[in-house]
PDB file of C-alpha atoms in Angstrom:
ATOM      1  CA  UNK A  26      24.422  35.351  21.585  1.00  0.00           C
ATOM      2  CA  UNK A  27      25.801  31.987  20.967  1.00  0.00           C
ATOM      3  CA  UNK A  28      24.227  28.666  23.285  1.00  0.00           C
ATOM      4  CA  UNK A  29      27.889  27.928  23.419  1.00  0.00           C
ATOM      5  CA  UNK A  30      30.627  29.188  25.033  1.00  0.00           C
ATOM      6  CA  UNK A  31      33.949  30.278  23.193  1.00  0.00           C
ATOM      7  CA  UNK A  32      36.860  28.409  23.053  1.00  0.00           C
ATOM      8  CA  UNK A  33      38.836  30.741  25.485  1.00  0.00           C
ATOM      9  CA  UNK A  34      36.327  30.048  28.066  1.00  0.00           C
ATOM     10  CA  UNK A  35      36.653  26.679  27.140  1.00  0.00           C
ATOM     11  CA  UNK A  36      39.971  25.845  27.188  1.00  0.00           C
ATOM     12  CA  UNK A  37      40.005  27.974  30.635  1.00  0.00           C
ATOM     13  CA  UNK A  38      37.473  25.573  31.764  1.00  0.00           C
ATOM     14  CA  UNK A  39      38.740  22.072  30.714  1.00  0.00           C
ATOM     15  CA  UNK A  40      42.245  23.349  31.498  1.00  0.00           C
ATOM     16  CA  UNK A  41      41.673  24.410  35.100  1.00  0.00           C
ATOM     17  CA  UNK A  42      39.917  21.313  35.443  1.00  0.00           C
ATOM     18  CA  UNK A  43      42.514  19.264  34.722  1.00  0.00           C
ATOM     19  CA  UNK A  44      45.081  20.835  37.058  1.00  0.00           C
ATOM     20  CA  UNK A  45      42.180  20.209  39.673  1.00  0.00           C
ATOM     21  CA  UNK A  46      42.279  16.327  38.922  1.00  0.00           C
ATOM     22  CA  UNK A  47      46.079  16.630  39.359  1.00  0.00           C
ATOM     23  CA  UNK A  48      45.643  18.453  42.722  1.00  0.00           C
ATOM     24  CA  UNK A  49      43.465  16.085  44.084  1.00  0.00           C
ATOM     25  CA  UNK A  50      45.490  12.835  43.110  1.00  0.00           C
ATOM     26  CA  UNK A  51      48.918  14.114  44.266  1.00  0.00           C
ATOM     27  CA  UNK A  52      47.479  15.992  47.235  1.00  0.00           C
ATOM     28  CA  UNK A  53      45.853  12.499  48.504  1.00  0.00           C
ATOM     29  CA  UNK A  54      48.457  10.563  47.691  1.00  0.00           C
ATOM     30  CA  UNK A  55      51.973  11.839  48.696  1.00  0.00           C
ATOM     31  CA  UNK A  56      51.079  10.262  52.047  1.00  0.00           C
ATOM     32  CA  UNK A  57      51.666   6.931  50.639  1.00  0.00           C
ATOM     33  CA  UNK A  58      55.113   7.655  50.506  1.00  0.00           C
ATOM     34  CA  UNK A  59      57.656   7.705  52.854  1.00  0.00           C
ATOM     35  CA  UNK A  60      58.998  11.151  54.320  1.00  0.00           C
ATOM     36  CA  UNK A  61      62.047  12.300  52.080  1.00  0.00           C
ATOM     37  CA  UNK A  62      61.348   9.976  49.615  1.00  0.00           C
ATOM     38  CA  UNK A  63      61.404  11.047  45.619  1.00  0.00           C
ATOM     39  CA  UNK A  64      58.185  10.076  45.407  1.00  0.00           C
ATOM     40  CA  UNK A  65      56.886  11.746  47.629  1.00  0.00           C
ATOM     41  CA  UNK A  66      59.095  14.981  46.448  1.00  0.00           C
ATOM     42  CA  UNK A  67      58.162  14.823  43.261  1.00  0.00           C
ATOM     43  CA  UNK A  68      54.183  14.639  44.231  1.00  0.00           C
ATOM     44  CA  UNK A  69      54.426  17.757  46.035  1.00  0.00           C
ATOM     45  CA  UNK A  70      56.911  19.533  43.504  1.00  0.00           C
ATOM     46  CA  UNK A  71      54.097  19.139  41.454  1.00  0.00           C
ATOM     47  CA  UNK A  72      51.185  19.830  43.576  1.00  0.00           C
ATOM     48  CA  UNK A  73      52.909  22.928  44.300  1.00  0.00           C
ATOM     49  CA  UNK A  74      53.249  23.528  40.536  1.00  0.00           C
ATOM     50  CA  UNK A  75      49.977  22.843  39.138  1.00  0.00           C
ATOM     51  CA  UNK A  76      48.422  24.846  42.103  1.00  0.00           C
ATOM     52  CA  UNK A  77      50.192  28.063  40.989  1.00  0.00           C
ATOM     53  CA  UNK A  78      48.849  27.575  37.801  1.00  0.00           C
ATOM     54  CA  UNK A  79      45.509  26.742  39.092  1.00  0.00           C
ATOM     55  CA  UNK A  80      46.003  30.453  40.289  1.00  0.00           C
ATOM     56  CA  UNK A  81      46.688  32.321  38.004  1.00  0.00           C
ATOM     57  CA  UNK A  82      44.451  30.554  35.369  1.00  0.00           C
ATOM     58  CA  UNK A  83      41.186  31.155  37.664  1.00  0.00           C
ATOM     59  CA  UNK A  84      41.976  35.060  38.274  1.00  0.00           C
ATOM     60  CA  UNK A  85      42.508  34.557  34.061  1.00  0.00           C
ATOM     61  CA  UNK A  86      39.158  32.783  34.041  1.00  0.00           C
ATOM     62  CA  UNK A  87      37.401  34.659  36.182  1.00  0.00           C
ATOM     63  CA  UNK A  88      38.044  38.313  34.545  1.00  0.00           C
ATOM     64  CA  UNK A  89      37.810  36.866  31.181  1.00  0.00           C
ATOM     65  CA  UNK A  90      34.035  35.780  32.525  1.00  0.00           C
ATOM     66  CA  UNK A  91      33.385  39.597  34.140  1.00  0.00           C
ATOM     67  CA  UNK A  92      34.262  40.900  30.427  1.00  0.00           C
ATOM     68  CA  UNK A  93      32.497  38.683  28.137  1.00  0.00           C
ATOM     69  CA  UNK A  94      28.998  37.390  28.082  1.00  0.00           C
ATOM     70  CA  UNK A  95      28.254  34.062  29.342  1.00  0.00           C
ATOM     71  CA  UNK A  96      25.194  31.678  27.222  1.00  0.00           C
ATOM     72  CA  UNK A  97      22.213  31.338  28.149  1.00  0.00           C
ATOM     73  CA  UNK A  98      20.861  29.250  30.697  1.00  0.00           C
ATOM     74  CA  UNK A  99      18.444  26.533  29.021  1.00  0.00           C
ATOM     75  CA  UNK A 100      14.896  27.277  28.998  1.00  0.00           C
ATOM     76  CA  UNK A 101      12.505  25.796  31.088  1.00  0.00           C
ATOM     77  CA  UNK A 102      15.324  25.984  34.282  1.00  0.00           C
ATOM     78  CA  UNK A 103      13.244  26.819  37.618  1.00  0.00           C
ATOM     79  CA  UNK A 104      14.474  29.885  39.883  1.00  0.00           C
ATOM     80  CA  UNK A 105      15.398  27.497  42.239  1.00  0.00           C
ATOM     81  CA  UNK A 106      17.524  25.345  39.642  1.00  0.00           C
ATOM     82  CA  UNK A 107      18.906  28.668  37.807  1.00  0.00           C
ATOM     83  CA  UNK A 108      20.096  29.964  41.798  1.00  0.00           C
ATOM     84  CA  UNK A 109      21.435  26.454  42.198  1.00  0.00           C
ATOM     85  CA  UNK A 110      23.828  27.005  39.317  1.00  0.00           C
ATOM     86  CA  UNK A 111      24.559  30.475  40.012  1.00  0.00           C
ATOM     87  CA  UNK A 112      25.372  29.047  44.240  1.00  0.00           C
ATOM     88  CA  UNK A 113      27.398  26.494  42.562  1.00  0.00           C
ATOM     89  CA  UNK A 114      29.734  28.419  40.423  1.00  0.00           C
ATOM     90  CA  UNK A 115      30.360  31.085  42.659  1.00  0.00           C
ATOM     91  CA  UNK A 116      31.494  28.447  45.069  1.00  0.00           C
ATOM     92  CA  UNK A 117      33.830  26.636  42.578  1.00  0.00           C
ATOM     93  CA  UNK A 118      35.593  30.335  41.638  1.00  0.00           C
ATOM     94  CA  UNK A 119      35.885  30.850  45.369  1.00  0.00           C
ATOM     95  CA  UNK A 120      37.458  27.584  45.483  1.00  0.00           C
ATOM     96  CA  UNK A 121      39.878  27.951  43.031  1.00  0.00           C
ATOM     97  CA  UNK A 122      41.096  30.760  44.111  1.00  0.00           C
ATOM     98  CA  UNK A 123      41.153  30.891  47.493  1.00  0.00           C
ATOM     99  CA  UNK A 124      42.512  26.870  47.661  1.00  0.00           C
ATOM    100  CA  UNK A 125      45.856  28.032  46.029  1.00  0.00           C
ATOM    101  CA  UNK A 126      46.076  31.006  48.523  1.00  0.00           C
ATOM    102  CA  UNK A 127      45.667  28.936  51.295  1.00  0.00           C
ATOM    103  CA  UNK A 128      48.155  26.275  50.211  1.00  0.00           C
ATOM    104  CA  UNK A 129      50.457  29.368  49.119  1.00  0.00           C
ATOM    105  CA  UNK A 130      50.124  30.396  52.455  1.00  0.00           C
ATOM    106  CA  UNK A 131      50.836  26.876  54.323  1.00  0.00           C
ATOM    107  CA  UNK A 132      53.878  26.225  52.848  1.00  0.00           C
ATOM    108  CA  UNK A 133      55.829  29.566  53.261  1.00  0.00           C
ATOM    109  CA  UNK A 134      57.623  31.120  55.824  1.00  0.00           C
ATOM    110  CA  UNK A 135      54.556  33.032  57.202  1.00  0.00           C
ATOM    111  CA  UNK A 136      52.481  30.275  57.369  1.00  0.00           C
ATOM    112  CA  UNK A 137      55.009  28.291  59.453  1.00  0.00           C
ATOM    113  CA  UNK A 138      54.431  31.220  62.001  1.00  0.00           C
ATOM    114  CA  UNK A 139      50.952  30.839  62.260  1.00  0.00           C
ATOM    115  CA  UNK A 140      51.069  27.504  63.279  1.00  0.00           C
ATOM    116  CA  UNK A 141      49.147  24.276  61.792  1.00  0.00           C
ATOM    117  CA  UNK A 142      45.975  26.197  60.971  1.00  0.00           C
ATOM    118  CA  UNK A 143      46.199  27.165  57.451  1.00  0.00           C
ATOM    119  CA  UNK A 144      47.411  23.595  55.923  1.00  0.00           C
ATOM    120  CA  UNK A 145      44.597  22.201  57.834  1.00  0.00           C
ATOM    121  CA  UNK A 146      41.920  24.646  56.554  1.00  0.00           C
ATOM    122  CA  UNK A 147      43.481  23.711  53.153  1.00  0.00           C
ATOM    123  CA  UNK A 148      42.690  19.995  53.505  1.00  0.00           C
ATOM    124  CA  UNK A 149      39.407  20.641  55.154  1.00  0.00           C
ATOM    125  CA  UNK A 150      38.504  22.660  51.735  1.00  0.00           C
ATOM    126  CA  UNK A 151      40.091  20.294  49.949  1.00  0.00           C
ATOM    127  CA  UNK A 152      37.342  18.022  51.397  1.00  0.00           C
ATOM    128  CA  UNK A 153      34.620  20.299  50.568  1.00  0.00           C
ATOM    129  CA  UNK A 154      35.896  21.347  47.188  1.00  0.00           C
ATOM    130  CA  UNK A 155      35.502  17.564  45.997  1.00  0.00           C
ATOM    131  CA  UNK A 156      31.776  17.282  46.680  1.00  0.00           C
ATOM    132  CA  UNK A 157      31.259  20.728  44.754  1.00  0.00           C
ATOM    133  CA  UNK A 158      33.024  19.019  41.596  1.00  0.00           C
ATOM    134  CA  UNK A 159      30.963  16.008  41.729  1.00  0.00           C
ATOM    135  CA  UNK A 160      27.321  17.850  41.878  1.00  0.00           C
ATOM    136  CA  UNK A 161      28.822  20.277  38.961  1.00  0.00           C
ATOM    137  CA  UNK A 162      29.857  16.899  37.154  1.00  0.00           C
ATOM    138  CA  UNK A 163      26.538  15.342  38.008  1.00  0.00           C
ATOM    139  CA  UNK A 164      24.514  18.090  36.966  1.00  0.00           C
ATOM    140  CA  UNK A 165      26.090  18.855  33.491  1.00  0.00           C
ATOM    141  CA  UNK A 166      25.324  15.431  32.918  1.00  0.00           C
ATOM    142  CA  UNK A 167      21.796  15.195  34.213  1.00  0.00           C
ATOM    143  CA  UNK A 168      20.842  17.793  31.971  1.00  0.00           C
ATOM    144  CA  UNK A 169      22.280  16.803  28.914  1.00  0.00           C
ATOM    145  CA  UNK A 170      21.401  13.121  29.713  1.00  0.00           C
ATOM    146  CA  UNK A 171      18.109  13.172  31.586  1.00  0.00           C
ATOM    147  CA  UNK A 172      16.713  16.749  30.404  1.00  0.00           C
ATOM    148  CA  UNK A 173      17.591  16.436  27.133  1.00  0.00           C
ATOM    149  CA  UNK A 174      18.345  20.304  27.240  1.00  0.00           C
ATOM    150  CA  UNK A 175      22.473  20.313  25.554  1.00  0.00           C
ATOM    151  CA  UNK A 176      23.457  21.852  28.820  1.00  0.00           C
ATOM    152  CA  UNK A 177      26.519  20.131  28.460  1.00  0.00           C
ATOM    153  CA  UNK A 178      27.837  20.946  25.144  1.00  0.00           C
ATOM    154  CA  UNK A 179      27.876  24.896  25.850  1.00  0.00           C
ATOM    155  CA  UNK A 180      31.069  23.992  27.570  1.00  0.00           C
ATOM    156  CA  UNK A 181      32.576  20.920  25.083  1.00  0.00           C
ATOM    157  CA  UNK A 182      34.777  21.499  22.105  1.00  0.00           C
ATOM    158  CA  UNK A 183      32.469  19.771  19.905  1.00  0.00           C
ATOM    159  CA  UNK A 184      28.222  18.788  19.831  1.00  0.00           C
ATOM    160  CA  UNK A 185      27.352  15.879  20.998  1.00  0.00           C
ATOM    161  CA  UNK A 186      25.241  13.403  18.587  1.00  0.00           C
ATOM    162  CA  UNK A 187      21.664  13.843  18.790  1.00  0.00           C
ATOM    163  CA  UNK A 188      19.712  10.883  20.202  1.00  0.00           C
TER     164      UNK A 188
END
């Protein structure tokens, strides 16, 4: 089995990662602008937008992961590191899909009925999601930067230079 994951997974990855960056920014800042403005319109048009597709590209992601092999962990990881991971991405799937649900929810018809609940549990996970992304960040980076292990480049298009 390759160290490396394919570029499906990959472009599934960076992709999905992307749209996350673009929820983030236009879901914290649409605020700025003033009620019925165009800004603030076209934030949320394409909040709205990139979340669908932050939808359908995890349930993509995540049964393209149940059907092929994932690489390795690095050697040398503890239990307690290798559960860490394991805690980590299961909380980031849950996140992506379950965040789009939720906002799904808060803006139709049926989630006016239920009152303010379910856009507030959206920005309360919004707040939690963001944390998640920064120790995944900081953790790809701390082992291919202070372990020295190439975690990193089992997820990037191309190796990194040796050093």
């Amino acid at each position: 089995m390759s160290p490396r994951y394919d570029r499906i997974a990959m472009t599934l990855h960076w992709v999905i990662a992307a749209l996350v960056l673009v929820q983030f920014i236009t879901g914290w800042s649409w605020g700025m602008f003033e009620r019925g403005s165009d800004g603030r319109f076209y934030l949320f048009r394409t909040h709205l937008v990139s979340g669908w597709a932050v939808l359908i590209l995890a349930i993509a992601r995540l049964a393209y992961r149940l059907s092929v092999p994932q690489p390795p962990l690095p050697a040398g990881m503890s239990r307690l590191q290798r559960s860490a991971a394991h805690a980590s991405h299961g909380l980031l799937y849950l996140a992506i899909l379950v965040q789009p649900l939720l906002g799904i929810v808060t803006v139709s018809a049926f989630g006016k009925t239920l009152g303010g609940w379910p856009g507030a549990v959206h920005v309360a996970l919004a707040w939690s999601i963001a944390p998640i992304v920064l120790v995944h960040v900081l953790a790809a980076f701390w082992h291919q930067f202070g372990r020295r292990d190439r975690l990193l480049e089992r997820m990037l298009p191309a190796r990194l230079p040796s050093g």
